[in-house]
CSV table of C-alpha atoms in Angstrom, one decimal:
chain,number,residue,atom,x,y,z
A,598,MET,CA,-13.1,61.2,-41.0
A,599,SER,CA,-13.9,60.3,-37.2
A,600,MET,CA,-16.9,59.3,-38.9
A,601,LYS,CA,-15.5,56.9,-41.6
A,602,THR,CA,-13.2,56.1,-38.9
A,603,THR,CA,-15.9,54.8,-37.0
A,604,LEU,CA,-17.9,53.4,-40.2
A,605,LYS,CA,-15.5,51.4,-41.3
A,606,LYS,CA,-14.8,50.1,-38.1
A,607,GLY,CA,-18.0,49.1,-37.4
A,608,GLY,CA,-18.0,47.3,-40.8
A,609,SER,CA,-15.1,45.7,-39.5
A,610,GLU,CA,-16.9,44.2,-36.5
A,611,LYS,CA,-19.7,43.8,-38.6
A,612,GLY,CA,-17.6,41.2,-41.4
A,613,ASN,CA,-15.9,39.7,-38.0
A,614,ALA,CA,-18.7,38.3,-37.0
A,615,GLN,CA,-20.6,37.4,-39.9
A,616,GLY,CA,-17.1,35.2,-40.7
A,617,LYS,CA,-17.0,33.7,-37.3
A,618,LYS,CA,-21.0,32.6,-38.1
A,619,LYS,CA,-19.9,31.4,-41.9
A,620,PHE,CA,-16.8,29.3,-39.8
A,621,LEU,CA,-19.1,27.7,-37.0
A,622,ARG,CA,-21.2,26.9,-39.8
A,623,LYS,CA,-19.1,25.1,-42.3
A,624,ARG,CA,-17.1,23.2,-39.1
A,625,TRP,CA,-20.6,21.6,-38.2
A,626,ASN,CA,-21.6,19.6,-41.1
A,627,ARG,CA,-24.3,16.8,-42.1
A,628,ASP,CA,-21.4,14.5,-41.3
A,629,ASP,CA,-21.3,15.6,-37.9
A,630,THR,CA,-24.6,15.2,-37.0
A,631,GLU,CA,-24.8,11.9,-38.9
A,632,LEU,CA,-20.9,10.6,-36.0
A,633,PHE,CA,-23.2,12.2,-32.5
A,634,MET,CA,-26.6,10.8,-33.6
A,635,LEU,CA,-24.6,7.6,-33.3
A,636,SER,CA,-22.0,8.6,-30.2
A,637,VAL,CA,-25.7,9.0,-28.3
A,638,PRO,CA,-26.3,5.4,-27.5
A,639,THR,CA,-23.2,5.7,-25.9
A,640,LEU,CA,-23.5,9.1,-24.7
A,641,LEU,CA,-26.8,7.7,-22.5
A,642,TRP,CA,-25.1,4.5,-21.2
A,643,TYR,CA,-22.8,6.7,-19.7
A,644,LEU,CA,-24.9,8.9,-18.3
A,645,ILE,CA,-27.4,6.2,-17.2
A,646,PHE,CA,-25.0,3.8,-15.6
A,647,ALA,CA,-21.6,5.5,-15.1
A,648,TYR,CA,-22.7,9.3,-14.6
A,649,LEU,CA,-25.9,9.1,-12.5
A,650,PRO,CA,-24.6,5.9,-9.9
A,651,MET,CA,-22.2,8.4,-8.9
A,652,PHE,CA,-24.4,10.3,-6.6
A,653,GLY,CA,-24.1,6.9,-4.6
A,654,ILE,CA,-20.2,8.4,-3.4
A,655,ILE,CA,-22.0,10.0,-0.5
A,656,ILE,CA,-22.6,7.5,0.9
A,657,ALA,CA,-19.0,7.0,1.8
A,658,PHE,CA,-19.5,9.8,4.5
A,659,LYS,CA,-22.9,9.1,5.5
A,660,VAL,CA,-23.6,6.8,8.9
A,661,TYR,CA,-26.0,4.9,6.5
A,662,LYS,CA,-29.4,3.8,8.6
A,663,LEU,CA,-32.9,3.1,7.3
A,664,ALA,CA,-35.6,5.6,9.1
A,665,PRO,CA,-39.1,3.9,10.1
A,666,GLY,CA,-41.2,3.8,7.3
A,667,GLY,CA,-40.0,1.5,4.7
A,668,HIS,CA,-38.5,4.4,3.3
A,669,SER,CA,-36.6,4.2,-0.6
A,670,PHE,CA,-32.8,4.2,-0.6
A,671,ILE,CA,-32.5,7.6,-1.3
A,672,TYR,CA,-33.9,9.0,1.4
A,673,ASN,CA,-33.0,7.3,4.1
A,674,LEU,CA,-29.0,8.6,2.4
A,675,LEU,CA,-30.1,11.6,2.7
A,676,HIS,CA,-32.0,11.7,5.8
A,677,SER,CA,-28.3,10.0,7.7
A,678,GLU,CA,-26.3,11.9,9.7
A,679,TRP,CA,-22.7,12.8,8.7
A,680,ALA,CA,-20.0,10.7,8.8
A,681,GLY,CA,-17.7,13.8,7.6
A,682,PHE,CA,-14.3,11.0,6.6
A,683,GLY,CA,-15.0,9.1,10.3
A,684,ASN,CA,-15.3,5.8,7.1
A,685,PHE,CA,-12.1,6.4,5.9
A,686,LYS,CA,-10.1,6.7,8.9
A,687,TYR,CA,-11.7,3.5,10.0
A,688,PHE,CA,-10.5,2.2,6.8
A,689,PHE,CA,-6.8,3.6,7.3
A,690,VAL,CA,-6.6,2.7,11.2
A,691,SER,CA,-7.6,-1.2,10.3
A,692,ASN,CA,-5.1,-4.2,10.8
A,693,SER,CA,-6.3,-4.7,7.1
A,694,PHE,CA,-5.1,-1.8,5.5
A,695,ALA,CA,-1.4,-2.2,5.1
A,696,MET,CA,-1.7,-5.5,4.0
A,697,LEU,CA,-4.3,-5.3,1.3
A,698,LEU,CA,-2.1,-1.8,0.4
A,699,LYS,CA,0.7,-4.0,-0.4
A,700,ASN,CA,-0.8,-6.5,-1.5
A,701,THR,CA,-2.5,-4.7,-4.6
A,702,ILE,CA,0.3,-2.6,-5.7
A,703,LEU,CA,2.7,-5.2,-5.4
A,704,TYR,CA,1.1,-8.3,-7.8
A,705,ASN,CA,-0.2,-5.6,-10.2
A,706,ILE,CA,3.3,-4.4,-10.6
A,707,ALA,CA,4.5,-7.9,-10.8
A,708,PHE,CA,1.4,-8.2,-13.5
A,709,ILE,CA,2.4,-5.1,-15.0
A,710,ILE,CA,6.2,-6.4,-15.9
A,711,ILE,CA,5.2,-9.9,-16.6
A,712,SER,CA,2.5,-9.5,-19.0
A,713,ALA,CA,4.3,-6.9,-21.0
A,714,SER,CA,7.2,-8.8,-21.4
A,715,VAL,CA,5.3,-12.1,-22.4
A,716,ALA,CA,3.4,-9.8,-24.8
A,717,VAL,CA,5.5,-8.3,-26.9
A,718,GLY,CA,7.5,-11.0,-27.3
A,719,GLY,CA,5.2,-13.1,-28.5
A,720,ALA,CA,4.0,-10.5,-30.7
A,721,LEU,CA,7.5,-10.6,-32.5
A,722,LEU,CA,8.4,-14.5,-32.1
A,723,LEU,CA,4.5,-14.9,-33.8
A,724,SER,CA,5.8,-11.4,-36.5
A,725,ASN,CA,8.6,-13.6,-37.7
A,726,MET,CA,6.6,-16.7,-38.6
A,727,ARG,CA,7.0,-17.6,-42.4
A,728,ASN,CA,3.9,-20.1,-42.1
A,729,LYS,CA,0.9,-17.7,-42.1
A,730,GLY,CA,-1.3,-20.7,-40.8
A,731,GLY,CA,0.8,-21.8,-38.2
A,732,SER,CA,0.8,-18.3,-37.1
A,733,ARG,CA,-2.8,-17.8,-37.0
A,734,VAL,CA,-3.4,-21.1,-35.3
A,735,TYR,CA,-0.6,-20.0,-32.4
A,736,GLN,CA,-2.6,-16.6,-32.1
A,737,THR,CA,-6.7,-18.7,-31.7
A,738,MET,CA,-5.0,-20.6,-29.0
A,739,MET,CA,-3.2,-18.4,-27.1
A,740,PHE,CA,-6.0,-15.8,-27.5
A,741,LEU,CA,-8.8,-18.5,-25.9
A,742,PRO,CA,-8.7,-18.6,-22.5
A,743,TYR,CA,-9.5,-14.9,-22.6
A,744,PHE,CA,-12.6,-15.3,-23.1
A,745,MET,CA,-13.0,-18.1,-20.2
A,746,SER,CA,-14.3,-17.2,-17.3
A,747,TRP,CA,-12.0,-17.4,-14.0
A,748,VAL,CA,-14.9,-19.7,-12.6
A,749,VAL,CA,-13.8,-22.4,-15.4
A,750,VAL,CA,-10.3,-21.2,-15.0
A,751,SER,CA,-10.9,-22.0,-10.9
A,752,TYR,CA,-11.7,-25.4,-11.7
A,753,PHE,CA,-9.0,-26.3,-13.5
A,754,VAL,CA,-6.7,-25.0,-11.2
A,755,TYR,CA,-9.0,-26.9,-8.3
A,756,ALA,CA,-8.4,-30.3,-10.4
A,757,LEU,CA,-3.9,-29.4,-10.0
A,758,LEU,CA,-4.1,-28.5,-7.0
A,759,THR,CA,-6.7,-30.8,-4.7
A,760,PRO,CA,-4.5,-33.0,-2.1
A,761,GLU,CA,-6.6,-36.2,-2.7
A,762,ARG,CA,-6.4,-36.6,-6.5
A,763,GLY,CA,-4.8,-33.1,-8.1
A,764,TYR,CA,-2.7,-33.6,-11.0
A,765,LEU,CA,0.1,-32.4,-9.6
A,766,ASN,CA,0.5,-34.1,-6.3
A,767,GLY,CA,-0.2,-37.2,-8.5
A,768,ILE,CA,3.1,-36.4,-10.5
A,769,ILE,CA,5.1,-35.9,-7.1
A,770,THR,CA,3.8,-39.1,-5.0
A,771,ALA,CA,4.3,-40.6,-7.8
A,772,LEU,CA,8.4,-39.3,-7.8
A,773,GLY,CA,8.4,-40.2,-4.5
A,774,GLY,CA,7.8,-36.9,-2.5
A,775,ASP,CA,5.0,-35.6,-0.2
A,776,PRO,CA,1.4,-34.4,-1.7
A,777,VAL,CA,1.9,-30.5,-0.9
A,778,MET,CA,-1.4,-28.7,1.0
A,779,TRP,CA,-1.7,-26.5,-1.5
A,780,TYR,CA,-4.9,-23.8,-0.3
A,781,GLN,CA,-3.2,-24.3,2.8
A,782,GLU,CA,0.5,-23.4,1.9
A,783,SER,CA,0.4,-19.8,1.1
A,784,LYS,CA,3.9,-19.5,-0.4
A,785,TYR,CA,3.0,-20.8,-2.9
A,786,TRP,CA,-0.2,-18.5,-4.6
A,787,PRO,CA,1.8,-15.2,-5.3
A,788,PHE,CA,3.6,-17.8,-8.4
A,789,ILE,CA,0.3,-19.2,-8.8
A,790,LEU,CA,-1.9,-16.3,-9.5
A,791,VAL,CA,0.9,-14.2,-11.6
A,792,PHE,CA,1.6,-17.8,-13.8
A,793,LEU,CA,-2.5,-17.5,-14.5
A,794,ASN,CA,-3.0,-14.0,-14.9
A,795,THR,CA,-0.2,-14.3,-17.6
A,796,TRP,CA,-1.4,-17.1,-18.7
A,797,LYS,CA,-5.0,-15.9,-19.4
A,798,GLY,CA,-4.2,-12.1,-20.2
A,799,MET,CA,-1.0,-13.0,-22.8
A,800,GLY,CA,-3.1,-13.8,-25.9
A,801,TYR,CA,-5.2,-10.6,-25.6
A,802,GLY,CA,-2.0,-8.0,-25.4
A,803,MET,CA,-0.3,-9.5,-27.9
A,804,VAL,CA,-2.8,-9.0,-30.3
A,805,ILE,CA,-3.3,-5.6,-29.5
A,806,TYR,CA,1.1,-5.9,-30.3
A,807,LEU,CA,1.0,-7.9,-33.3
A,808,ALA,CA,-1.4,-5.7,-35.1
A,809,SER,CA,0.8,-2.7,-34.4
A,810,ILE,CA,3.8,-4.7,-35.9
A,811,THR,CA,1.4,-5.6,-38.8
A,812,GLY,CA,1.0,-1.7,-39.3
A,813,VAL,CA,4.8,-1.1,-39.9
A,814,ASP,CA,5.7,-0.3,-43.5
A,815,ARG,CA,7.4,-3.0,-44.9
A,816,THR,CA,9.8,-1.0,-46.9
A,817,LEU,CA,12.1,-0.1,-43.6
A,818,TYR,CA,12.7,-4.0,-43.4
A,819,GLU,CA,13.6,-4.5,-47.3
A,820,ALA,CA,16.2,-1.0,-47.0
A,821,ALA,CA,17.6,-2.8,-43.5
A,822,VAL,CA,18.0,-6.2,-45.2
A,823,MET,CA,20.2,-3.8,-48.3
A,824,ASP,CA,22.2,-2.3,-45.5
A,825,GLY,CA,23.1,-5.6,-44.2
A,826,ALA,CA,21.1,-5.5,-41.1
A,827,THR,CA,20.3,-9.1,-38.8
A,828,LYS,CA,17.1,-9.9,-37.5
A,829,LEU,CA,18.0,-8.9,-34.3
A,830,GLN,CA,19.2,-5.2,-34.9
A,831,GLN,CA,15.6,-5.0,-37.4
A,832,GLU,CA,13.9,-5.4,-34.1
A,833,ARG,CA,15.7,-3.6,-32.0
A,834,TYR,CA,16.1,-0.4,-34.6
A,835,ILE,CA,12.9,-0.8,-36.2
A,836,THR,CA,9.7,-2.7,-34.8
A,837,LEU,CA,10.3,-1.9,-30.9
A,838,PRO,CA,10.2,2.2,-31.8
A,839,SER,CA,6.8,1.5,-34.0
A,840,ILE,CA,5.5,-0.1,-31.2
A,841,LYS,CA,6.3,2.6,-28.7
A,842,PRO,CA,3.1,4.3,-28.2
A,843,VAL,CA,1.4,1.4,-28.0
A,844,PHE,CA,3.3,0.1,-25.3
A,845,VAL,CA,3.4,3.1,-23.8
A,846,MET,CA,-0.3,3.6,-23.6
A,847,MET,CA,-1.4,0.6,-22.4
A,848,LEU,CA,1.2,1.0,-19.4
A,849,ILE,CA,-0.5,4.3,-18.7
A,850,LEU,CA,-3.6,2.0,-18.6
A,851,ASP,CA,-2.4,-0.7,-16.8
A,852,CYS,CA,-1.3,2.1,-14.2
A,853,GLY,CA,-4.6,3.1,-13.5
A,854,LYS,CA,-5.6,-0.4,-12.4
A,855,ILE,CA,-3.2,-0.9,-9.9
A,856,PHE,CA,-4.6,-0.1,-6.5
A,857,ASN,CA,-7.8,-2.8,-8.7
A,858,SER,CA,-7.5,-6.3,-9.2
A,859,ASP,CA,-9.2,-8.8,-11.0
A,860,PHE,CA,-11.7,-10.1,-8.4
A,861,GLY,CA,-12.2,-13.8,-10.2
A,862,LEU,CA,-8.6,-14.3,-10.4
A,863,PHE,CA,-7.8,-13.3,-6.3
A,864,TYR,CA,-11.2,-15.2,-5.3
A,865,GLN,CA,-13.0,-17.4,-7.4
A,866,THR,CA,-8.9,-19.6,-8.2
A,867,THR,CA,-8.2,-19.7,-4.5
A,868,GLY,CA,-11.4,-21.0,-3.6
A,869,GLY,CA,-13.0,-17.9,-2.3
A,870,ILE,CA,-9.9,-16.9,0.0
A,871,PRO,CA,-9.5,-19.8,3.0
A,872,GLN,CA,-8.0,-17.9,6.2
A,873,SER,CA,-5.0,-19.8,5.7
A,874,LEU,CA,-4.4,-17.6,2.4
A,875,TYR,CA,-6.1,-14.9,3.7
A,876,THR,CA,-3.2,-12.5,4.1
A,877,THR,CA,-0.9,-13.4,1.3
A,878,VAL,CA,-4.0,-13.5,-1.5
A,879,SER,CA,-6.9,-10.3,-0.3
A,880,THR,CA,-6.3,-7.2,-2.1
A,881,PHE,CA,-9.1,-4.1,-1.6
A,882,ASP,CA,-11.6,-5.7,-4.5
A,883,THR,CA,-12.0,-8.8,-2.1
A,884,TYR,CA,-11.5,-7.2,0.6
A,885,ILE,CA,-15.1,-5.3,0.1
A,886,TYR,CA,-16.6,-8.5,-1.4
A,887,GLN,CA,-16.1,-9.9,2.2
A,888,ALA,CA,-17.2,-6.8,3.8
A,889,LEU,CA,-20.6,-6.0,1.9
A,890,LYS,CA,-21.3,-9.9,2.7
A,891,SER,CA,-20.7,-9.1,6.0
A,892,SER,CA,-22.3,-7.3,8.6
A,893,SER,CA,-19.8,-4.5,8.6
A,894,PRO,CA,-21.4,-0.5,8.4
A,895,ILE,CA,-21.8,0.2,4.3
A,896,GLY,CA,-20.7,4.1,4.8
A,897,GLN,CA,-17.6,2.5,5.9
A,898,THR,CA,-17.3,-0.3,3.0
A,899,ALA,CA,-18.1,2.3,0.1
A,900,ALA,CA,-15.1,4.8,1.6
A,901,ALA,CA,-13.3,1.7,0.5
A,902,SER,CA,-13.9,1.8,-2.4
A,903,PHE,CA,-13.9,4.9,-3.2
A,904,PHE,CA,-10.6,5.2,-1.7
A,905,GLN,CA,-10.0,3.1,-4.6
A,906,ALA,CA,-11.5,4.9,-7.4
A,907,ILE,CA,-8.9,8.2,-6.4
A,908,CYS,CA,-5.9,7.0,-6.5
A,909,SER,CA,-6.6,4.7,-9.5
A,910,CYS,CA,-7.8,8.4,-11.1
A,911,ALA,CA,-4.1,9.4,-9.4
A,912,THR,CA,-1.5,7.2,-10.9
A,913,ILE,CA,-3.4,7.1,-14.5
A,914,LEU,CA,-3.1,10.7,-14.2
A,915,LEU,CA,0.5,11.0,-12.7
A,916,ALA,CA,2.1,8.6,-15.2
A,917,ASN,CA,0.5,10.2,-18.1
A,918,TRP,CA,2.6,13.1,-16.7
A,919,VAL,CA,5.5,11.6,-15.9
A,920,VAL,CA,5.3,9.9,-19.9
A,921,SER,CA,4.7,13.8,-20.7
A,922,LYS,CA,8.3,14.9,-18.9
A,923,ILE,CA,9.9,11.8,-21.3
A,924,ASP,CA,8.3,11.6,-24.5
A,925,ASN,CA,5.8,14.3,-24.8
A,926,GLU,CA,4.5,12.9,-28.1
A,927,ASN,CA,3.3,9.2,-26.3
A,928,ARG,CA,1.1,11.0,-23.6
A,929,ILE,CA,-2.7,10.3,-23.8
A,930,ILE,CA,-4.3,13.4,-22.2
């Protein structure tokens, strides 16, 4: 009996192993091979341009110096002295850190709230337009600023705000007021930057939400009309819940960029951040750029950039964790 039992066990184990092999063979088929081959260029791109450069992160922990003899960057980096967290300490205790942190976070919070509200509201309005041709025209007009470079936008802004011949100052003086020195008055620029960011990005967000609204089952609206629901009630109980997953996903992704800023918006449109606007419009990205242009040690600049990356990763994970606790179905990780 014991030998039969042993043979049965051995046979069952062999059968299980063969079953697993067959299962694995079934899981990987020709379609999987084709999809893998299609993904190879993207994988190589990320490997070469996203992951291999991460080796340079160690420069944030080094006192980078050029070794005599004309050696390569990697040789100089590996033979530079370790600074530990000295570069980070210098950045944290600098006079600009608190100001940069406040500006970066507050601007991004304002951008997220206002841009999301405008995008959702615009998508709801466009989805209710009966003239579909007019709706497409409006979509195109609103989406066009998204493709414009901040360099181009900065010239429009300068034409409006230049103190001598700006259009806004022309209107103000025509109405009997005094011209405003826009590039010297920092109190106006938080509103200008929020407006420009909303104007340039609302078309992109609007198209995303409009595509989500278009995918809602129309029979839900027909049933709501038969039950006597008003247009406002249809939007509240059908449209908004239907676009909630997209809204939450966009919110999580935006939270991942809360420690970053649009360099073109803050640097180009302000005319290179003049000294009069420095404390109002400076962010981490503009600080890093100006530090690279100056004689600051590159290790300290790398430490500031690395701090940004760590905080961005932490915020997107935190936002996803909060969403998973509130509504687990809409988390993205």
